[in-house]
């Protein structure tokens, strides 16, 4: 089947076409228009995002269809993000997607943005199929899941405050770096000056006495780490000289927590595959640390390439194929939601 995906939950207007069935789904086209207008504000401004989506949605979808050598009437379904995200931004893609489907007498699939992130890696790696342990790390969410099958997700842990990407963005701001901060922190951290690093931050929510069943065994928290960075930056007498070392110490602490929590899930469920998703999965240090730690246990790590790790419509279209094959069609009155539970959650 041929599915058009549409994603407008935050500040990327994206459309993509995928084609295939079951685990054999190929990407035919992908267009991502990142809104530059937010840069000067140091974060996403919802009203600006909605307006920019309105301007971009038609040309972005037209380009994705043309790049795939297809037309709207030749599609089998339109898959569109309905939650979570900025409601005004979501509504643009959702309304457009439903109207396009209705006008062409095809059906719509509503996709949960985080389930999209879960499917992204499968477009690039044939091995990224369940069962696996999944770590989704984006600007708004941090989820540790056990995926026994597509559509069956056991939520093991989540952040109790800031998401991993949000921590990168906030720390970047403290260090005078632009938004979004993740890639800038990674670059700065690579230039660490002192060895061993003069700075070290406590690994958040990580203690060796935590046991399976403890509420904090899988959960994460990054706001304390952000405060620790703030205190260190303030105490620094030569910020310019210390920046790279502080960035590296922050990245090491955050990465260590993510790797350890993922390792616990791999062990508990005996999984041999780990799938990463979300913008923070672009971080090379995180992916390497994950491989280093889990390869000796026989677990393969699958990370999407940067364009599929950050927000994109290819992952929405890919998740759309799965739901379309199951007949999970959306009614025409499907609404947008700022937050919504991941569909398919199984109770632990
Ligand atoms: O998944 P995503 O594109 O959007 C959300 O759904 O939130 O993730 C964006 C987040 C931002 O917080 C950004 O700073 C982070 O991903 N990010 C990174 C890197 N590239 C993007 N964080 C760490 N290292 C990177 N290389
Ligand atoms: Zn996202």
PDB file of N, CA and C in Angstrom, residues 75-117:
ATOM      1  N   UNK A  75      -3.092   7.315  -3.805  1.00  0.00           N
ATOM      2  CA  UNK A  75      -2.719   6.867  -2.455  1.00  0.00           C
ATOM      3  C   UNK A  75      -3.753   5.893  -1.906  1.00  0.00           C
ATOM      4  N   UNK A  76      -3.314   5.049  -0.962  1.00  0.00           N
ATOM      5  CA  UNK A  76      -4.262   4.159  -0.284  1.00  0.00           C
ATOM      6  C   UNK A  76      -4.737   4.758   1.035  1.00  0.00           C
ATOM      7  N   UNK A  77      -3.914   5.637   1.616  1.00  0.00           N
ATOM      8  CA  UNK A  77      -4.297   6.247   2.893  1.00  0.00           C
ATOM      9  C   UNK A  77      -3.449   7.479   3.173  1.00  0.00           C
ATOM     10  N   UNK A  78      -3.977   8.334   4.050  1.00  0.00           N
ATOM     11  CA  UNK A  78      -3.212   9.478   4.551  1.00  0.00           C
ATOM     12  C   UNK A  78      -3.036   9.253   6.053  1.00  0.00           C
ATOM     13  N   UNK A  79      -1.778   9.242   6.509  1.00  0.00           N
ATOM     14  CA  UNK A  79      -1.490   9.079   7.942  1.00  0.00           C
ATOM     15  C   UNK A  79      -1.037  10.420   8.484  1.00  0.00           C
ATOM     16  N   UNK A  80      -1.656  10.842   9.568  1.00  0.00           N
ATOM     17  CA  UNK A  80      -1.334  12.181  10.072  1.00  0.00           C
ATOM     18  C   UNK A  80      -1.235  12.176  11.601  1.00  0.00           C
ATOM     19  N   UNK A  81      -0.276  12.948  12.108  1.00  0.00           N
ATOM     20  CA  UNK A  81      -0.086  13.048  13.564  1.00  0.00           C
ATOM     21  C   UNK A  81      -1.267  13.790  14.198  1.00  0.00           C
ATOM     22  N   UNK A  82      -1.885  13.181  15.220  1.00  0.00           N
ATOM     23  CA  UNK A  82      -3.014  13.840  15.904  1.00  0.00           C
ATOM     24  C   UNK A  82      -2.647  14.245  17.331  1.00  0.00           C
ATOM     25  N   UNK A  83      -1.528  13.708  17.876  1.00  0.00           N
ATOM     26  CA  UNK A  83      -1.096  13.995  19.255  1.00  0.00           C
ATOM     27  C   UNK A  83       0.258  13.312  19.475  1.00  0.00           C
ATOM     28  N   UNK A  84       1.014  13.689  20.469  1.00  0.00           N
ATOM     29  CA  UNK A  84       0.920  14.915  21.242  1.00  0.00           C
ATOM     30  C   UNK A  84       1.672  16.032  20.524  1.00  0.00           C
ATOM     31  N   UNK A  85       1.481  17.257  20.956  1.00  0.00           N
ATOM     32  CA  UNK A  85       2.171  18.383  20.338  1.00  0.00           C
ATOM     33  C   UNK A  85       1.429  19.673  20.589  1.00  0.00           C
ATOM     34  N   UNK A  86       1.767  20.701  19.829  1.00  0.00           N
ATOM     35  CA  UNK A  86       1.085  21.990  19.938  1.00  0.00           C
ATOM     36  C   UNK A  86      -0.239  21.848  19.197  1.00  0.00           C
ATOM     37  N   UNK A  87      -1.331  22.106  19.894  1.00  0.00           N
ATOM     38  CA  UNK A  87      -2.641  21.830  19.296  1.00  0.00           C
ATOM     39  C   UNK A  87      -2.859  22.613  17.996  1.00  0.00           C
ATOM     40  N   UNK A  88      -2.513  23.898  18.009  1.00  0.00           N
ATOM     41  CA  UNK A  88      -2.705  24.711  16.804  1.00  0.00           C
ATOM     42  C   UNK A  88      -1.887  24.186  15.634  1.00  0.00           C
ATOM     43  N   UNK A  89      -0.689  23.734  15.927  1.00  0.00           N
ATOM     44  CA  UNK A  89       0.194  23.185  14.890  1.00  0.00           C
ATOM     45  C   UNK A  89      -0.344  21.849  14.384  1.00  0.00           C
ATOM     46  N   UNK A  90      -0.746  20.992  15.316  1.00  0.00           N
ATOM     47  CA  UNK A  90      -1.305  19.678  14.941  1.00  0.00           C
ATOM     48  C   UNK A  90      -2.533  19.837  14.048  1.00  0.00           C
ATOM     49  N   UNK A  91      -3.381  20.817  14.417  1.00  0.00           N
ATOM     50  CA  UNK A  91      -4.642  21.001  13.690  1.00  0.00           C
ATOM     51  C   UNK A  91      -4.427  21.298  12.211  1.00  0.00           C
ATOM     52  N   UNK A  92      -3.341  21.997  11.888  1.00  0.00           N
ATOM     53  CA  UNK A  92      -3.087  22.330  10.482  1.00  0.00           C
ATOM     54  C   UNK A  92      -2.879  21.045   9.674  1.00  0.00           C
ATOM     55  N   UNK A  93      -1.980  20.191  10.143  1.00  0.00           N
ATOM     56  CA  UNK A  93      -1.715  18.941   9.424  1.00  0.00           C
ATOM     57  C   UNK A  93      -2.907  18.008   9.439  1.00  0.00           C
ATOM     58  N   UNK A  94      -3.566  17.939  10.604  1.00  0.00           N
ATOM     59  CA  UNK A  94      -4.695  17.014  10.747  1.00  0.00           C
ATOM     60  C   UNK A  94      -5.857  17.424   9.843  1.00  0.00           C
ATOM     61  N   UNK A  95      -6.206  18.702   9.855  1.00  0.00           N
ATOM     62  CA  UNK A  95      -7.322  19.173   9.027  1.00  0.00           C
ATOM     63  C   UNK A  95      -6.991  19.003   7.553  1.00  0.00           C
ATOM     64  N   UNK A  96      -5.763  19.345   7.199  1.00  0.00           N
ATOM     65  CA  UNK A  96      -5.367  19.222   5.797  1.00  0.00           C
ATOM     66  C   UNK A  96      -5.384  17.753   5.369  1.00  0.00           C
ATOM     67  N   UNK A  97      -4.832  16.897   6.205  1.00  0.00           N
ATOM     68  CA  UNK A  97      -4.764  15.465   5.873  1.00  0.00           C
ATOM     69  C   UNK A  97      -6.148  14.849   5.708  1.00  0.00           C
ATOM     70  N   UNK A  98      -7.045  15.173   6.633  1.00  0.00           N
ATOM     71  CA  UNK A  98      -8.404  14.618   6.552  1.00  0.00           C
ATOM     72  C   UNK A  98      -9.112  15.136   5.299  1.00  0.00           C
ATOM     73  N   UNK A  99      -8.936  16.424   5.001  1.00  0.00           N
ATOM     74  CA  UNK A  99      -9.594  17.003   3.822  1.00  0.00           C
ATOM     75  C   UNK A  99      -9.047  16.383   2.531  1.00  0.00           C
ATOM     76  N   UNK A 100      -7.749  16.212   2.488  1.00  0.00           N
ATOM     77  CA  UNK A 100      -7.117  15.617   1.293  1.00  0.00           C
ATOM     78  C   UNK A 100      -7.630  14.195   1.080  1.00  0.00           C
ATOM     79  N   UNK A 101      -7.706  13.440   2.182  1.00  0.00           N
ATOM     80  CA  UNK A 101      -8.192  12.057   2.092  1.00  0.00           C
ATOM     81  C   UNK A 101      -9.657  12.033   1.653  1.00  0.00           C
ATOM     82  N   UNK A 102     -10.467  12.878   2.250  1.00  0.00           N
ATOM     83  CA  UNK A 102     -11.903  12.916   1.932  1.00  0.00           C
ATOM     84  C   UNK A 102     -12.117  13.281   0.462  1.00  0.00           C
ATOM     85  N   UNK A 103     -11.380  14.293   0.005  1.00  0.00           N
ATOM     86  CA  UNK A 103     -11.546  14.753  -1.379  1.00  0.00           C
ATOM     87  C   UNK A 103     -11.131  13.672  -2.381  1.00  0.00           C
ATOM     88  N   UNK A 104     -10.228  12.808  -1.956  1.00  0.00           N
ATOM     89  CA  UNK A 104      -9.734  11.761  -2.870  1.00  0.00           C
ATOM     90  C   UNK A 104     -10.339  10.389  -2.572  1.00  0.00           C
ATOM     91  N   UNK A 105     -11.343  10.368  -1.723  1.00  0.00           N
ATOM     92  CA  UNK A 105     -12.058   9.136  -1.372  1.00  0.00           C
ATOM     93  C   UNK A 105     -11.124   8.043  -0.851  1.00  0.00           C
ATOM     94  N   UNK A 106     -10.169   8.473  -0.036  1.00  0.00           N
ATOM     95  CA  UNK A 106      -9.321   7.487   0.643  1.00  0.00           C
ATOM     96  C   UNK A 106      -9.456   7.701   2.152  1.00  0.00           C
ATOM     97  N   UNK A 107      -8.869   6.790   2.917  1.00  0.00           N
ATOM     98  CA  UNK A 107      -9.094   6.887   4.354  1.00  0.00           C
ATOM     99  C   UNK A 107      -7.898   7.473   5.099  1.00  0.00           C
ATOM    100  N   UNK A 108      -8.175   7.865   6.339  1.00  0.00           N
ATOM    101  CA  UNK A 108      -7.175   8.538   7.177  1.00  0.00           C
ATOM    102  C   UNK A 108      -6.776   7.640   8.350  1.00  0.00           C
ATOM    103  N   UNK A 109      -5.507   7.723   8.731  1.00  0.00           N
ATOM    104  CA  UNK A 109      -5.037   7.051   9.942  1.00  0.00           C
ATOM    105  C   UNK A 109      -4.484   8.139  10.852  1.00  0.00           C
ATOM    106  N   UNK A 110      -4.891   8.146  12.109  1.00  0.00           N
ATOM    107  CA  UNK A 110      -4.329   9.085  13.076  1.00  0.00           C
ATOM    108  C   UNK A 110      -3.139   8.416  13.751  1.00  0.00           C
ATOM    109  N   UNK A 111      -1.996   9.095  13.750  1.00  0.00           N
ATOM    110  CA  UNK A 111      -0.792   8.494  14.339  1.00  0.00           C
ATOM    111  C   UNK A 111      -0.343   9.303  15.553  1.00  0.00           C
ATOM    112  N   UNK A 112      -0.030   8.598  16.626  1.00  0.00           N
ATOM    113  CA  UNK A 112       0.545   9.218  17.829  1.00  0.00           C
ATOM    114  C   UNK A 112       2.015   9.495  17.512  1.00  0.00           C
ATOM    115  N   UNK A 113       2.417  10.748  17.720  1.00  0.00           N
ATOM    116  CA  UNK A 113       3.769  11.179  17.353  1.00  0.00           C
ATOM    117  C   UNK A 113       4.871  10.247  17.905  1.00  0.00           C
ATOM    118  N   UNK A 114       4.731   9.814  19.167  1.00  0.00           N
ATOM    119  CA  UNK A 114       5.779   8.977  19.763  1.00  0.00           C
ATOM    120  C   UNK A 114       5.786   7.570  19.170  1.00  0.00           C
ATOM    121  N   UNK A 115       4.628   7.085  18.732  1.00  0.00           N
ATOM    122  CA  UNK A 115       4.621   5.793  18.045  1.00  0.00           C
ATOM    123  C   UNK A 115       5.327   5.944  16.695  1.00  0.00           C
ATOM    124  N   UNK A 116       5.189   7.132  16.097  1.00  0.00           N
ATOM    125  CA  UNK A 116       5.930   7.428  14.868  1.00  0.00           C
ATOM    126  C   UNK A 116       7.429   7.289  15.113  1.00  0.00           C
ATOM    127  N   UNK A 117       7.928   7.934  16.193  1.00  0.00           N
ATOM    128  CA  UNK A 117       9.368   7.843  16.503  1.00  0.00           C
ATOM    129  C   UNK A 117       9.807   6.378  16.662  1.00  0.00           C
TER     130      UNK A 117
END
